[in-house]
mmCIF file of C-alpha atoms and ligand atoms in Angstrom:
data_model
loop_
_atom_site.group_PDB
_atom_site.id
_atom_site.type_symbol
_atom_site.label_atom_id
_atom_site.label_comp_id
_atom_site.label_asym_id
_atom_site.label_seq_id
_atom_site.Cartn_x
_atom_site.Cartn_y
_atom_site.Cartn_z
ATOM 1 C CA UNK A 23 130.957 91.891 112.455
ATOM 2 C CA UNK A 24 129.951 93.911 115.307
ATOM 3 C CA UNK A 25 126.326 95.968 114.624
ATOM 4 C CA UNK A 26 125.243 98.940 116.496
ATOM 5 C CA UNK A 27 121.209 99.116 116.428
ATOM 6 C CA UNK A 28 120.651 103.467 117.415
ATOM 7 C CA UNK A 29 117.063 102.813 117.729
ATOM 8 C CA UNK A 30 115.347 99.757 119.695
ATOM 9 C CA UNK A 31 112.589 99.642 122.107
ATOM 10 C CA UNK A 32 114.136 96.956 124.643
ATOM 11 C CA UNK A 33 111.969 97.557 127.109
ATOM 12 C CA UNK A 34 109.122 95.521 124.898
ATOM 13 C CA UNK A 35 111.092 92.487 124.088
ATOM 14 C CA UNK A 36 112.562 89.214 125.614
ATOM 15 C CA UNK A 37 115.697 87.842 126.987
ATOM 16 C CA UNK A 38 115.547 85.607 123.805
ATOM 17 C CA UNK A 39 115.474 88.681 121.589
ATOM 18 C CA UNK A 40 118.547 89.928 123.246
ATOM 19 C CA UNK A 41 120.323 86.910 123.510
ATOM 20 C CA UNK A 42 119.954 86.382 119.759
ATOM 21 C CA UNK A 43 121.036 90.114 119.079
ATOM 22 C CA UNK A 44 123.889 89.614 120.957
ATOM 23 C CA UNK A 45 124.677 86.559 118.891
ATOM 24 C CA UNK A 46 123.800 88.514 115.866
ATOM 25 C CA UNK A 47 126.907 90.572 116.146
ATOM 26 C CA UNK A 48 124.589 93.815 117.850
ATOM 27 C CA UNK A 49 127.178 95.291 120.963
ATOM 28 C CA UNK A 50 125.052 98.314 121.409
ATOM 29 C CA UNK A 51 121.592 100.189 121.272
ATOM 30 C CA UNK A 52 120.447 102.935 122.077
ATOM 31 C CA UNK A 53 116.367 103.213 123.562
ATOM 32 C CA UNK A 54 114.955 106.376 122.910
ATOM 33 C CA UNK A 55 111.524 107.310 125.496
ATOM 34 C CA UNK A 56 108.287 106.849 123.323
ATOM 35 C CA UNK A 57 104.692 105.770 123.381
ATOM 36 C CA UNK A 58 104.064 102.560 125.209
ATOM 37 C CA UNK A 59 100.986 101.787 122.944
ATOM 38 C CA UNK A 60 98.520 103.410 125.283
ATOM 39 C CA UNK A 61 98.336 106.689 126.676
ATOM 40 C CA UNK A 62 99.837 107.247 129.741
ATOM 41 C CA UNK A 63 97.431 109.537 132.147
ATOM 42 C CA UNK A 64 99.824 110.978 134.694
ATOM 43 C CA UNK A 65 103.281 112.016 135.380
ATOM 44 C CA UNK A 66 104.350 109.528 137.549
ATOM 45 C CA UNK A 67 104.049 106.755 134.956
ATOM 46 C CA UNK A 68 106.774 108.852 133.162
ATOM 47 C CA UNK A 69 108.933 109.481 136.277
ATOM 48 C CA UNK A 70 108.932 105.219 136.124
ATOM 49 C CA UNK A 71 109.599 104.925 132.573
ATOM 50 C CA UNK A 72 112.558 107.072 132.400
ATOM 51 C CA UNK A 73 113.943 105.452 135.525
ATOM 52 C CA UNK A 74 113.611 102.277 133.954
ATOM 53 C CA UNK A 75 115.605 103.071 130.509
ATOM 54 C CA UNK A 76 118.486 104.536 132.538
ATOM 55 C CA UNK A 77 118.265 101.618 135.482
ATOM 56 C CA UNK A 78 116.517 98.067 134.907
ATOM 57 C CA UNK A 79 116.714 98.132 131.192
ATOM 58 C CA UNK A 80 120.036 98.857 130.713
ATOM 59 C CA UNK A 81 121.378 96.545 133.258
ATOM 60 C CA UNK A 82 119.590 93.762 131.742
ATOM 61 C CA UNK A 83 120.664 94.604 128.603
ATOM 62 C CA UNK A 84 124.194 93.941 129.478
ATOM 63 C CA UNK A 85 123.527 91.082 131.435
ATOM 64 C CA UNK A 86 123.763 89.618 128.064
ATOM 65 C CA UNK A 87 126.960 91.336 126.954
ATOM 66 C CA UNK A 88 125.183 94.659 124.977
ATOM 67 C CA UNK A 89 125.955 97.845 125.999
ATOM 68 C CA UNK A 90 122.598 100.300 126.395
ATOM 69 C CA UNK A 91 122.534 103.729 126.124
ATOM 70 C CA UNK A 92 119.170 105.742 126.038
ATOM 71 C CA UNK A 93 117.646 108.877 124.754
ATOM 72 C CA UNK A 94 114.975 111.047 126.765
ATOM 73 C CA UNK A 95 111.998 112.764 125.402
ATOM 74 C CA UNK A 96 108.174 113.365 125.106
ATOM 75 C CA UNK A 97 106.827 111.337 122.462
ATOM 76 C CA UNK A 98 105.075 113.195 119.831
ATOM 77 C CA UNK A 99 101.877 111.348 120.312
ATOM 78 C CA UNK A 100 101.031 111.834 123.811
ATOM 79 C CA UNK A 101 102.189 115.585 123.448
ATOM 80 C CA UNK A 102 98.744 116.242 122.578
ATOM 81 C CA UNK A 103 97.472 116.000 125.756
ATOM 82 C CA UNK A 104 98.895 119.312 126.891
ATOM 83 C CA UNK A 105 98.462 119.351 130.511
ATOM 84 C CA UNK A 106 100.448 116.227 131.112
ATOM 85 C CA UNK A 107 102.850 117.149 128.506
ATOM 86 C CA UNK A 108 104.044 120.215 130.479
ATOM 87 C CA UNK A 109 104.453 117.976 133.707
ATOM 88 C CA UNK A 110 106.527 115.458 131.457
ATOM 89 C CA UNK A 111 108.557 118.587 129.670
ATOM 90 C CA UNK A 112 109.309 119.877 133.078
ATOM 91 C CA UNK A 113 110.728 116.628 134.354
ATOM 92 C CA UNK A 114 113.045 116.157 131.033
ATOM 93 C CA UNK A 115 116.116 117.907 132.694
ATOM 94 C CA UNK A 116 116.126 115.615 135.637
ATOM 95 C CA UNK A 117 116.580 112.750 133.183
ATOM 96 C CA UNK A 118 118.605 113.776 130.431
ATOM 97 C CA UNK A 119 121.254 115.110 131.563
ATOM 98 C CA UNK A 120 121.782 111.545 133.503
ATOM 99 C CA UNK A 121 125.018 109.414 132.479
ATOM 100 C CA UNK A 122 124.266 107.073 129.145
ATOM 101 C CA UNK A 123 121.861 109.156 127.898
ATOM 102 C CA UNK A 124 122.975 110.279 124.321
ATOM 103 C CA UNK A 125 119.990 112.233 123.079
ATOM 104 C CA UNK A 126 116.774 114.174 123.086
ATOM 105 C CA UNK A 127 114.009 111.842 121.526
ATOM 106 C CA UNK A 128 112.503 110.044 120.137
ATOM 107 C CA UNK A 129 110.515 113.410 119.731
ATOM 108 C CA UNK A 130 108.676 115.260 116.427
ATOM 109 C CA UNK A 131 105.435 114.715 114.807
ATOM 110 C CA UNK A 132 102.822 112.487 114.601
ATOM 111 C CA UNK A 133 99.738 114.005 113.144
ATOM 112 C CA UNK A 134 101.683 117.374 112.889
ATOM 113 C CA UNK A 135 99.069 119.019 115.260
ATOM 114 C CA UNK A 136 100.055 122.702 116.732
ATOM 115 C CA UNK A 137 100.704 120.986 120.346
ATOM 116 C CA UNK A 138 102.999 118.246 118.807
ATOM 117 C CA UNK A 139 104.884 121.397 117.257
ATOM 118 C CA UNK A 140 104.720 123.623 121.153
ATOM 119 C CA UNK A 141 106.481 119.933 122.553
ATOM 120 C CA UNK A 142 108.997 119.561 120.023
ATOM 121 C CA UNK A 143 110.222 123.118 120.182
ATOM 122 C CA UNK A 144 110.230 122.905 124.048
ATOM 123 C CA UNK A 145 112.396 120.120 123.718
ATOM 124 C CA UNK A 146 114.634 121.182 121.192
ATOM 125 C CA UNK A 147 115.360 124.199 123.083
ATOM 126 C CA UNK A 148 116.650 121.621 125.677
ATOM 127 C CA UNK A 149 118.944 119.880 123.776
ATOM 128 C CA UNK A 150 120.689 123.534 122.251
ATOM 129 C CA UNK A 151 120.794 124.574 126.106
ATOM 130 C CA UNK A 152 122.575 121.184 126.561
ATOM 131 C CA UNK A 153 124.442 120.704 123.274
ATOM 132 C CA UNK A 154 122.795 117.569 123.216
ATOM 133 C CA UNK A 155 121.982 114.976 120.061
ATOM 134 C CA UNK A 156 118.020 115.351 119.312
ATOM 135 C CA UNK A 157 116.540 112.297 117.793
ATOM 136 C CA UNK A 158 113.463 112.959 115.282
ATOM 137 C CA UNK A 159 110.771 110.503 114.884
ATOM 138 C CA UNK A 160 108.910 111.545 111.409
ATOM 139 C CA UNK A 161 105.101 110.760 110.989
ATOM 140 C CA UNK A 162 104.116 107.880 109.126
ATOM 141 C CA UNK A 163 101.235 110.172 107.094
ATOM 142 C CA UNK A 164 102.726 113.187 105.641
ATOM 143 C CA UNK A 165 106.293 111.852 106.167
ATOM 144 C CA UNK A 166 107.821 114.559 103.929
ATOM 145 C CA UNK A 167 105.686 117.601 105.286
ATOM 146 C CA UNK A 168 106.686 116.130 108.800
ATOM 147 C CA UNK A 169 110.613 116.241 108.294
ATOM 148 C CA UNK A 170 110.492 119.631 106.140
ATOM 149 C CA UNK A 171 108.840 120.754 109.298
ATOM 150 C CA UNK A 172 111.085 119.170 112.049
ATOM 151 C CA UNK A 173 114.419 120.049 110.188
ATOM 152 C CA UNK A 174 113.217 123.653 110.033
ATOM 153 C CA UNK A 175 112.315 124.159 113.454
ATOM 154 C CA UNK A 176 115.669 122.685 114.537
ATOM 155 C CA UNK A 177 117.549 125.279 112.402
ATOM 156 C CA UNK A 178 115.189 128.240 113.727
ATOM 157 C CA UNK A 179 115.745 127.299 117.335
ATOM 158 C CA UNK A 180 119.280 126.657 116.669
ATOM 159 C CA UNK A 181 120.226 122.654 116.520
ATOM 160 C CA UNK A 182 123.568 122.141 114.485
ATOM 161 C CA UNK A 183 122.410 120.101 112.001
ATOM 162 C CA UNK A 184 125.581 117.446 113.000
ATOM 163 C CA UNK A 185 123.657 117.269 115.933
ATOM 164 C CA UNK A 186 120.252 116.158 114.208
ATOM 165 C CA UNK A 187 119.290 112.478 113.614
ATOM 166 C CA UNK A 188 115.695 112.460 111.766
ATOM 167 C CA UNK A 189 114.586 108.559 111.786
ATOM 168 C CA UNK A 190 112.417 106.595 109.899
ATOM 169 C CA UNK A 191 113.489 107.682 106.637
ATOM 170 C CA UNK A 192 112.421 106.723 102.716
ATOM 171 C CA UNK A 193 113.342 107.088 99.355
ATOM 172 C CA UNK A 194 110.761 110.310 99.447
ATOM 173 C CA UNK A 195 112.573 112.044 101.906
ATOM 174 C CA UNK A 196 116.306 110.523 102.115
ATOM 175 C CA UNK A 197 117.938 113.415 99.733
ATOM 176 C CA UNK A 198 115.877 115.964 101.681
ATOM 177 C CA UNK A 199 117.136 115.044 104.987
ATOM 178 C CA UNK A 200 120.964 114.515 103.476
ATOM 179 C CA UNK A 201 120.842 117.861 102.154
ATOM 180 C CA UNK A 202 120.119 119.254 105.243
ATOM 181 C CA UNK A 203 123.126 118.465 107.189
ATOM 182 C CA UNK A 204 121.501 115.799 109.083
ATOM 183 C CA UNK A 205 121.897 111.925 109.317
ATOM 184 C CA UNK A 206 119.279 110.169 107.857
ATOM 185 C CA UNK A 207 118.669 107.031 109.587
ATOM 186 C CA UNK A 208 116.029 104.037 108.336
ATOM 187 C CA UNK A 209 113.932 101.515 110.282
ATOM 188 C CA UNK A 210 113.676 98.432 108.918
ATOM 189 C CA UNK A 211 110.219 97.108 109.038
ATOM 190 C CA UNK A 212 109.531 93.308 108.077
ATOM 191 C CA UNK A 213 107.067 92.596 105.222
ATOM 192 C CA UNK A 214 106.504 96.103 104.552
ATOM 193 C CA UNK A 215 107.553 98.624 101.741
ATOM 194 C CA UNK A 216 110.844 100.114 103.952
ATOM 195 C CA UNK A 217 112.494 96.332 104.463
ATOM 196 C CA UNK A 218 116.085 95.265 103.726
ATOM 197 C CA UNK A 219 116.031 95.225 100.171
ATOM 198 C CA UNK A 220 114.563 98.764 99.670
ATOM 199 C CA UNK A 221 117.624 100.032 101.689
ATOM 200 C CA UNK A 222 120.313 98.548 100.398
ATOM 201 C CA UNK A 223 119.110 100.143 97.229
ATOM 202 C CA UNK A 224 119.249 103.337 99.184
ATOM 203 C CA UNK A 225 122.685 102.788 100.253
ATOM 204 C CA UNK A 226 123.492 101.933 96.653
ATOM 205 C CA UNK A 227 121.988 105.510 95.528
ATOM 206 C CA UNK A 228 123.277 107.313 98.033
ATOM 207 C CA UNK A 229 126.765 106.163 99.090
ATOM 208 C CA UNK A 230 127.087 105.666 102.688
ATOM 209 C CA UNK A 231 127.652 108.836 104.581
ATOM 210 C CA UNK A 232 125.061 109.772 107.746
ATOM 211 C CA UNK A 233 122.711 106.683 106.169
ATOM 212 C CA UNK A 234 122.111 104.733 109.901
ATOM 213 C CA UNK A 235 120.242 101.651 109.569
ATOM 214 C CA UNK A 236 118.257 100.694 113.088
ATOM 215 C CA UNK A 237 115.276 98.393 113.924
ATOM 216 C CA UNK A 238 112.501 100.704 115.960
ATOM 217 C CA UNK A 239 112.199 96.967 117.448
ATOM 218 C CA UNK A 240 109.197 97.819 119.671
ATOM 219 C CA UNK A 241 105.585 96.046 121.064
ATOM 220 C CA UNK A 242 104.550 96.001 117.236
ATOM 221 C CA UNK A 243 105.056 93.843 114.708
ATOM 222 C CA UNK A 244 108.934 94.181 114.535
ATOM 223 C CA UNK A 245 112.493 92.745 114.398
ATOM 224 C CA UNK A 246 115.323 92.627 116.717
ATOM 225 C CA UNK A 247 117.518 91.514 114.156
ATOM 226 C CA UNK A 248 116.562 94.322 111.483
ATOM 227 C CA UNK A 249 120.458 95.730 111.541
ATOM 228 C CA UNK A 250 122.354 92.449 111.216
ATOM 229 C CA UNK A 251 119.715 91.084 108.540
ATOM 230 C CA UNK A 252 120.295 94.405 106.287
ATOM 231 C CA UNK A 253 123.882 94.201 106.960
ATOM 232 C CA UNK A 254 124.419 90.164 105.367
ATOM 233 C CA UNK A 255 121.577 91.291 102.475
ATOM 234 C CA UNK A 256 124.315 94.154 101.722
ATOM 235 C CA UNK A 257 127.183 92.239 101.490
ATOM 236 C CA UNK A 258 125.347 89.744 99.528
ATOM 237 C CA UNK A 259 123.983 92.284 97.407
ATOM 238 C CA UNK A 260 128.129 92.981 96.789
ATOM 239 C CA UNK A 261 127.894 96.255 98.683
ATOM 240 C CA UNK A 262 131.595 97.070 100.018
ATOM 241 C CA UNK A 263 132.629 96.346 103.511
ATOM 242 C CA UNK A 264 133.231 99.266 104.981
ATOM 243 C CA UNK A 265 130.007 100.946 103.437
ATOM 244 C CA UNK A 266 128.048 98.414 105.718
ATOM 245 C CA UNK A 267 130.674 99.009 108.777
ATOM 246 C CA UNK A 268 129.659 103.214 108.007
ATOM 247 C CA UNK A 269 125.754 102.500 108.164
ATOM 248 C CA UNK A 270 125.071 99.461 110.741
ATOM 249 C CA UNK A 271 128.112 100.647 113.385
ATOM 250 C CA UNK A 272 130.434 103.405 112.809
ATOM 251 C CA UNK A 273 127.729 106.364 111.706
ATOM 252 C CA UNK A 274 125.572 105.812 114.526
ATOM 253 C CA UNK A 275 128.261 105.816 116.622
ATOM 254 C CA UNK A 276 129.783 109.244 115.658
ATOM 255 C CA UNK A 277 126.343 110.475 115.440
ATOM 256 C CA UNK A 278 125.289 110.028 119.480
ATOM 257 C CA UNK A 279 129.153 109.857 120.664
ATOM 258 C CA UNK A 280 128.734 113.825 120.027
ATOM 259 C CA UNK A 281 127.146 113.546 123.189
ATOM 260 C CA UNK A 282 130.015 112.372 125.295
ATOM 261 C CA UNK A 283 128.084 109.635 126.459
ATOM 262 C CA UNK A 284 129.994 107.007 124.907
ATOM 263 C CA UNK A 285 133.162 105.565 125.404
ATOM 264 C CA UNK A 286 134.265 104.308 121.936
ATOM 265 C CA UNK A 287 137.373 102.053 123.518
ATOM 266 C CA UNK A 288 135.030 100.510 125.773
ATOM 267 C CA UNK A 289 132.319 99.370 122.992
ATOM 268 C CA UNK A 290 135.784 97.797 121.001
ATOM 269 C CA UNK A 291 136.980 95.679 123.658
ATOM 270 C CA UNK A 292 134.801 92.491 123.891
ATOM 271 C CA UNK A 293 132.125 92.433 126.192
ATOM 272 C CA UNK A 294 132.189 91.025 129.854
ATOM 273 C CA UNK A 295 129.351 89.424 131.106
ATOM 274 C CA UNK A 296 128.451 88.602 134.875
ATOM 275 C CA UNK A 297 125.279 87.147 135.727
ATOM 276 C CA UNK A 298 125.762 87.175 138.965
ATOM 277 C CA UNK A 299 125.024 90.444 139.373
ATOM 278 C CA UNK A 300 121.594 92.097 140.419
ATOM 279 C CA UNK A 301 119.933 94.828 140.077
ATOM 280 C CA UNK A 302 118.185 96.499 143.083
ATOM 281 C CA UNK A 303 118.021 92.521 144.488
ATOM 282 C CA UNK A 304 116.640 91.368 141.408
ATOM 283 C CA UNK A 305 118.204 89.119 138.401
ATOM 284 C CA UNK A 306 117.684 87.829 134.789
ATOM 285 C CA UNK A 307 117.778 84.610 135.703
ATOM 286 C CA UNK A 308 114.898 82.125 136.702
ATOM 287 C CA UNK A 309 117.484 79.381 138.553
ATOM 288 C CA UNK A 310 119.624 78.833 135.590
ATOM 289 C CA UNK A 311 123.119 79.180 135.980
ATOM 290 C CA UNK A 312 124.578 82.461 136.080
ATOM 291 C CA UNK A 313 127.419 82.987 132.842
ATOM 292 C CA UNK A 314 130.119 84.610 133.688
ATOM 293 C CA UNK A 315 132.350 85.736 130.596
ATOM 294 C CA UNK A 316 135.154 88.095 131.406
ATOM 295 C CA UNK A 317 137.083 89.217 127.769
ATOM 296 C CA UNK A 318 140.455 88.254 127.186
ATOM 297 C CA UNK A 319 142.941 91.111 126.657
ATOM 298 C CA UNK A 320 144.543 91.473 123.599
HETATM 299 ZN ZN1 ZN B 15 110.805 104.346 118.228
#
């Protein structure tokens, strides 16, 4: 099976975490901007970050045969430090409109403060302007108030709803965010209450449609393997094939392809691999020999 993984934070994990995802069946992720665990104190550090999802990261990502896309935003954390998040809001454009980037995000709320809310509309106003996907990261406290709130500011500033992926979803909050309009995607958290079982009794509930299932693999306490893990637990579970194709690959894709970012022939065919390629003079590889896999046509 071939796994799609909408929401991973590549940037924060090893060549051994991708090599196993790619093993694991995963052909594609997309890396939305967010926190980086501390906060950042000027613009340029941002200027380097998103040059980094769009360049380094998604280079190295295929470098072991997955494809990366990214998503652009100001995390809702750091938005409350208002003077840097109007330098960082300012900048967005210059990023977002750049090839193999398929959304807005990961933006929303985090403690659901009034600055949070001035940052998210800012940027939702960007995506409309652009038609682009927006990508909603929902608070860990408060989830429900915090998803109420982001769905209605979408539809006030005027975000089709097709075009509205609110993450980090639960049982709480699932039927809200289906009855919206918008997909509902889940991160999978190890040893916590949202892990594999808990959504493939979702998926049972709910059927299928605009359920995503991603990893929010990040610097945390996370896993890589989060999509391909929920996927095997499904079918186990005697969940139908094509309900797992829908929520680990095909949903996610229709979701972010709205952006015109991504080439859906391309992500079909198998993937080519050249390690003998750099990037800006510099490779994976530590002397180990390069692998070179070019797919055979079919
Ligand atoms: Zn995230």
């Amino acid at each position: 099976m071939r796994f799609f993984d909408p929401h991973i934070h590549v940037t924060s994990r090893t060549t051994d975490d991708l090599e196993s995802m790619a093993r694991s069946g995963v052909r594609a992720v997309i890396e939305p901007a967010f926190w980086v665990g501390q906060p950042r104190t000027s613009v340029g550090t941002f200027v380097d970050y998103f040059a980094s999802l769009i360049g380094w990261e998604r280079f190295r990502a295929a470098q072991f045969g997955i494809r990366h896309y990214c998503a652009i935003g100001l995390n809702s954390k750091e938005a409350n430090d208002e003077g840097l998040a109007r330098e960082v809001i300012e900048l967005l454009p210059r990023f977002a409109l750049k090839e193999g980037v398929v959304a807005v995000g990961e933006i929303g709320f985090d403690e659901i403060t009034p600055a949070e809310e001035r940052a998210y509309v800012a940027q939702l106003r960007l995506a409309v302007e652009h038609e682009m996907v927006v990508m909603v990261h929902s608070p860990h406290r408060d989830k429900k108030r915090g998803i109420e709130r982001s769905i209605e500011l979408a539809r006030d500033v005027g975000v089709p709803m097709e075009r509205l992926v609110i993450d980090h979803n639960n049982e709480e909050t699932v039927r809200l965010t289906l009855e919206s309009g918008a997909w509902a995607a889940f991160t999978i958290y190890p040893h916590t209450k949202m892990g594999s079982e808990r959504m493939v009794a979702v998926v049972e509930e709910y059927g299928p449609e605009r359920i995503i299932v991603d990893s929010s693999a990040d610097w945390g306490v996370s896993d890589p393997l989060a999509v391909p893990r929920t996927a095997r637990l499904m079918l186990e579970r005697g969940l139908a094939p094509e309900t797992v194709r829908l929520t680990t690959w095909q949903n996610a894709l229709d979701a972010y392809a709205q952006s015109g970012q991504i080439d859906e022939d391309e992500l079909l065919a198998a993937p080519s691999i050249d390690q003998t390629r750099l990037f800006a003079d510099n490779s994976v590889l530590r002397g180990q020999e390069p692998r070179v896999e070019t797919p055979v046509p079919n």
